C-alpha positions as CSV (number, residue, x, y, z in Angstrom):
1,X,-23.4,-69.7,94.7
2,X,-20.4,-68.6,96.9
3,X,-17.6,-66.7,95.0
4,X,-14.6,-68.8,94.0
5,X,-11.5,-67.8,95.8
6,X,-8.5,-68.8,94.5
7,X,-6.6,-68.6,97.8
8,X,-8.9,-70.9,99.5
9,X,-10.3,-72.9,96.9
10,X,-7.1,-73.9,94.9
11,X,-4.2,-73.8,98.1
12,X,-1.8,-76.7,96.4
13,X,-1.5,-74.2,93.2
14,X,-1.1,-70.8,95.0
15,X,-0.5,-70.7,98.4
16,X,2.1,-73.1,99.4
17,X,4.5,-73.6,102.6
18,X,7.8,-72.0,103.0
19,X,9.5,-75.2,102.1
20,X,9.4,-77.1,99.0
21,X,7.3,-79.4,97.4
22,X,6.7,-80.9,94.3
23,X,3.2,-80.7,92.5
24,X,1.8,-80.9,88.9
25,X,0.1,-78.4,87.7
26,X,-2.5,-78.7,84.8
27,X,-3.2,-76.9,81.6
28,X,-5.0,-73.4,82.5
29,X,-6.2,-70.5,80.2
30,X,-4.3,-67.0,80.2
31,X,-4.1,-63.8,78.9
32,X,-0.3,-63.4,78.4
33,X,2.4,-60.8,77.4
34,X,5.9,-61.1,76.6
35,X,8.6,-58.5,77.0
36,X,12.3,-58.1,78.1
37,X,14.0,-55.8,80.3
38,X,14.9,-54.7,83.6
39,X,11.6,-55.3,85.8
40,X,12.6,-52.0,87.9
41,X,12.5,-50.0,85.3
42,X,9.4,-47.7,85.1
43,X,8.6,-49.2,81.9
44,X,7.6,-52.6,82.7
45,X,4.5,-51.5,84.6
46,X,2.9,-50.8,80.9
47,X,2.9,-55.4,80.4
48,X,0.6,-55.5,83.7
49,X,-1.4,-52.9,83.1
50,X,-3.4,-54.5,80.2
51,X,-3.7,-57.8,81.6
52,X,-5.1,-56.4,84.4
53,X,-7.6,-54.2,82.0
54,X,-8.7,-57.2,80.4
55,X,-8.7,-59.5,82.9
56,X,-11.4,-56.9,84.9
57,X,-13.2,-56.7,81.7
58,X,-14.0,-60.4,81.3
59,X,-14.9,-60.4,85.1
60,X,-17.2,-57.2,85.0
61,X,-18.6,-58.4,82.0
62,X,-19.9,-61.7,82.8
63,X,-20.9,-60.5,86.1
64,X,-23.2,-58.7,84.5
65,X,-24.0,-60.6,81.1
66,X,-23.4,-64.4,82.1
67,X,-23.2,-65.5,78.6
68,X,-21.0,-68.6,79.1
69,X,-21.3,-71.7,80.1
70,X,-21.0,-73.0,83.4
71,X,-20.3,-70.0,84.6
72,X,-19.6,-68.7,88.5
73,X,-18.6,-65.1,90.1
74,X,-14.9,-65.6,90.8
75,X,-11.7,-63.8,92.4
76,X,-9.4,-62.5,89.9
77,X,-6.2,-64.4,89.5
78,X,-2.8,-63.2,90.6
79,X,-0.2,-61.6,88.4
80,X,2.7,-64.4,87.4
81,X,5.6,-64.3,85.5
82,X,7.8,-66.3,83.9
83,X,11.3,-65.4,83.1
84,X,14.7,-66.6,81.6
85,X,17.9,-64.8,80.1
86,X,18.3,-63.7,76.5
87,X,19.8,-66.1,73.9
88,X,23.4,-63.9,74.2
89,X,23.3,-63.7,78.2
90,X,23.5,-67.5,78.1
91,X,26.1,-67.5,76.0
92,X,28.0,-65.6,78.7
93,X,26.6,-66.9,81.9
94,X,28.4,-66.7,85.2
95,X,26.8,-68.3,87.7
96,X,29.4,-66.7,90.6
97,X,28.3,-63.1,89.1
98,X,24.4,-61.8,89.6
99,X,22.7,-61.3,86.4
100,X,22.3,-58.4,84.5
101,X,18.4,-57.7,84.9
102,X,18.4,-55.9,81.2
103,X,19.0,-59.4,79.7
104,X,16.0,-60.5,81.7
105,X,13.2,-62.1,79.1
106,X,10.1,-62.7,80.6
107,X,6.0,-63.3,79.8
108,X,3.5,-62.2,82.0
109,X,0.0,-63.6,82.3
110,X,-2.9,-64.0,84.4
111,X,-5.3,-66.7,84.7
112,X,-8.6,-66.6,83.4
113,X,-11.4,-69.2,84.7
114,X,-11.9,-72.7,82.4
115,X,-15.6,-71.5,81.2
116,X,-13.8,-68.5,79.4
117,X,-13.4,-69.4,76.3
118,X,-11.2,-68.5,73.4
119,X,-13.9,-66.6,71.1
120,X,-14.7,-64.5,74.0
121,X,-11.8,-64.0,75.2
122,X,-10.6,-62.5,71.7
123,X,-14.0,-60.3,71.9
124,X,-13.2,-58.2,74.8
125,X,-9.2,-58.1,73.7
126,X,-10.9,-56.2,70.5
127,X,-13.1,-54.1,72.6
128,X,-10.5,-53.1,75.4
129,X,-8.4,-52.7,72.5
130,X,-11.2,-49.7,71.3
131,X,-11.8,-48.5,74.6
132,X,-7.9,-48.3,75.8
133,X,-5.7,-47.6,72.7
134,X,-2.8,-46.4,75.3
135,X,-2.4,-49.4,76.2
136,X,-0.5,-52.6,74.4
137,X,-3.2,-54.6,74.0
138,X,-2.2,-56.0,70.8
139,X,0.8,-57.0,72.0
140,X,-1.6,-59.7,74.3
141,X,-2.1,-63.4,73.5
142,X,-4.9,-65.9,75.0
143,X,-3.2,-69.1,75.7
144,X,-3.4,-72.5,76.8
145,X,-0.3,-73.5,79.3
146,X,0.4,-76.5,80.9
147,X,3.8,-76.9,83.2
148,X,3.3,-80.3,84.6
149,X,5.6,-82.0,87.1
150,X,7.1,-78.9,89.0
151,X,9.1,-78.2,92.5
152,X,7.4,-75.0,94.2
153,X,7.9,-73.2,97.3
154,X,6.8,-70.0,99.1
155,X,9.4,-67.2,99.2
156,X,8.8,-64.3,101.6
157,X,11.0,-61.0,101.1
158,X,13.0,-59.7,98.0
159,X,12.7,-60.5,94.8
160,X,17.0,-60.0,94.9
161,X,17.5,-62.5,97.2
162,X,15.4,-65.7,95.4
163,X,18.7,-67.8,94.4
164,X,18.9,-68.6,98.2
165,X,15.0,-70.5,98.0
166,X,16.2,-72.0,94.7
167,X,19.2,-73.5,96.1
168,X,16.7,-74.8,98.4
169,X,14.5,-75.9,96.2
170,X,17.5,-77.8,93.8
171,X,18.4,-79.2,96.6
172,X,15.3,-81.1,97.8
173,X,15.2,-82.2,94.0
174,X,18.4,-83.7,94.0
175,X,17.0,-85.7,97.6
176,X,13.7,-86.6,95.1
177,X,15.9,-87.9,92.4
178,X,14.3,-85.0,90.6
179,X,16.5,-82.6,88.4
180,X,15.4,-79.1,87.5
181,X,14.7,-78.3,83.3
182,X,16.2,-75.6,83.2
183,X,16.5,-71.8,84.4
184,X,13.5,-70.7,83.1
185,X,11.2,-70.3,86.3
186,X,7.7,-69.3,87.3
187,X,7.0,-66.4,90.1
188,X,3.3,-66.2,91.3
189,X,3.3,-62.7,93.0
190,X,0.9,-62.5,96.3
191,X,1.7,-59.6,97.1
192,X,1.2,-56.1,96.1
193,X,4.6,-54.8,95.8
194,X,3.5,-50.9,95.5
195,X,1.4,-51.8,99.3
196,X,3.5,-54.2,100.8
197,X,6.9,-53.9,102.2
198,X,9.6,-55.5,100.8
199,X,10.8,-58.1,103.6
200,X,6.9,-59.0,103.4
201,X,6.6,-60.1,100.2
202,X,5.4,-63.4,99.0
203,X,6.0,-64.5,95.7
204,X,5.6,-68.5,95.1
205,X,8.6,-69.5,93.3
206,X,8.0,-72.9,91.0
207,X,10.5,-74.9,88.2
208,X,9.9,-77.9,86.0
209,X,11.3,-81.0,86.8
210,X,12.3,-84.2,85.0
């Protein structure tokens, strides 16, 4: 059986066009971590690292040791986020002035494929948890997420300059009759941003509707 690619195989979820489009997304399984804090700061690489440590584990380990169900060698999702302002930063928001990216609240996840299920899942949290103690493994959920009706769109540079494909983005929803939820949005990250540079980034940018 061929591997499954995620960028090939599932195109609608992860690799749209640089224009926006509306989709609905189903309930998937992730490992997840939540957090706040300035994303630049050289702290916030200690979230990804153990969803990447587990996420390698389950992968690894079924590759060799099939145990599941249904079963099939697979790419491992991308890293996503999604992020919002603290309780007190709304309180105060400004939407002439930039935010303040220390009152950025966020959760971090990565997919895991539907034949994982929850037991194991929690079994190799425990054993990375053994293996890695450095790491903040207990601070890692499994979870089920489903976001639905959603605008999404493809935006290619800076993480800094994103407002300008939302405003895009609101504004094709106000064309749809659509109207976004709220400011809480989704960033799927394509790109390695340690390897790539920065005007070549693409991170798919995605907001409920209703």
């Amino acid at each position: 059986m061929m591997k499954h690619e995620w960028r090939k195989k599932e195109k609608d979820v992860y690799v749209p066009k640089a224009k926006p489009e509306i989709i609905k997304v189903p309930e998937y399984s992730f490992f997840t971590i939540s957090g706040k804090g300035n994303p630049n700061n050289p702290h916030f690489a200690n979230y990804i690292t153990p969803l990447y440590a587990l996420s390698y584990a389950i992968k690894m380990g079924l590759k060799k040791n099939p145990v599941l169900e249904d079963y099939y060698d697979y790419t491992v999702y991308p890293l996503e986020g999604v992020w919002d302002i603290s309780d007190e930063a709304k309180k105060n928001f400004n939407p002439n002035l930039p935010i303040n990216k220390d009152e950025l609240v966020f959760t971090l996840m990565i997919r895991q494929p539907n034949f994982v299920t929850e037991e194991y899942a929690l079994e190799v949290i425990e054993k990375v948890k053994i293996k890695k103690p450095d790491l903040l493994i207990e601070k890692v959920k499994f979870e089920k997420k489903e976001e639905g009706s959603c605008i999404q769109m493809l935006h290619i540079g800076s993480y800094d300059n994103e407002a300008t494909t939302f405003k895009i983005m609101e504004e094709f929803a106000k064309k749809e009759g659509l109207e976004r939820e709220s400011k809480l949005h989704r960033e799927i990250y394509l790109s390695d941003f340690r390897k790539v540079a920065t005007e070549k980034l693409k991170t798919v940018l995605r907001f409920k509707t209703k």
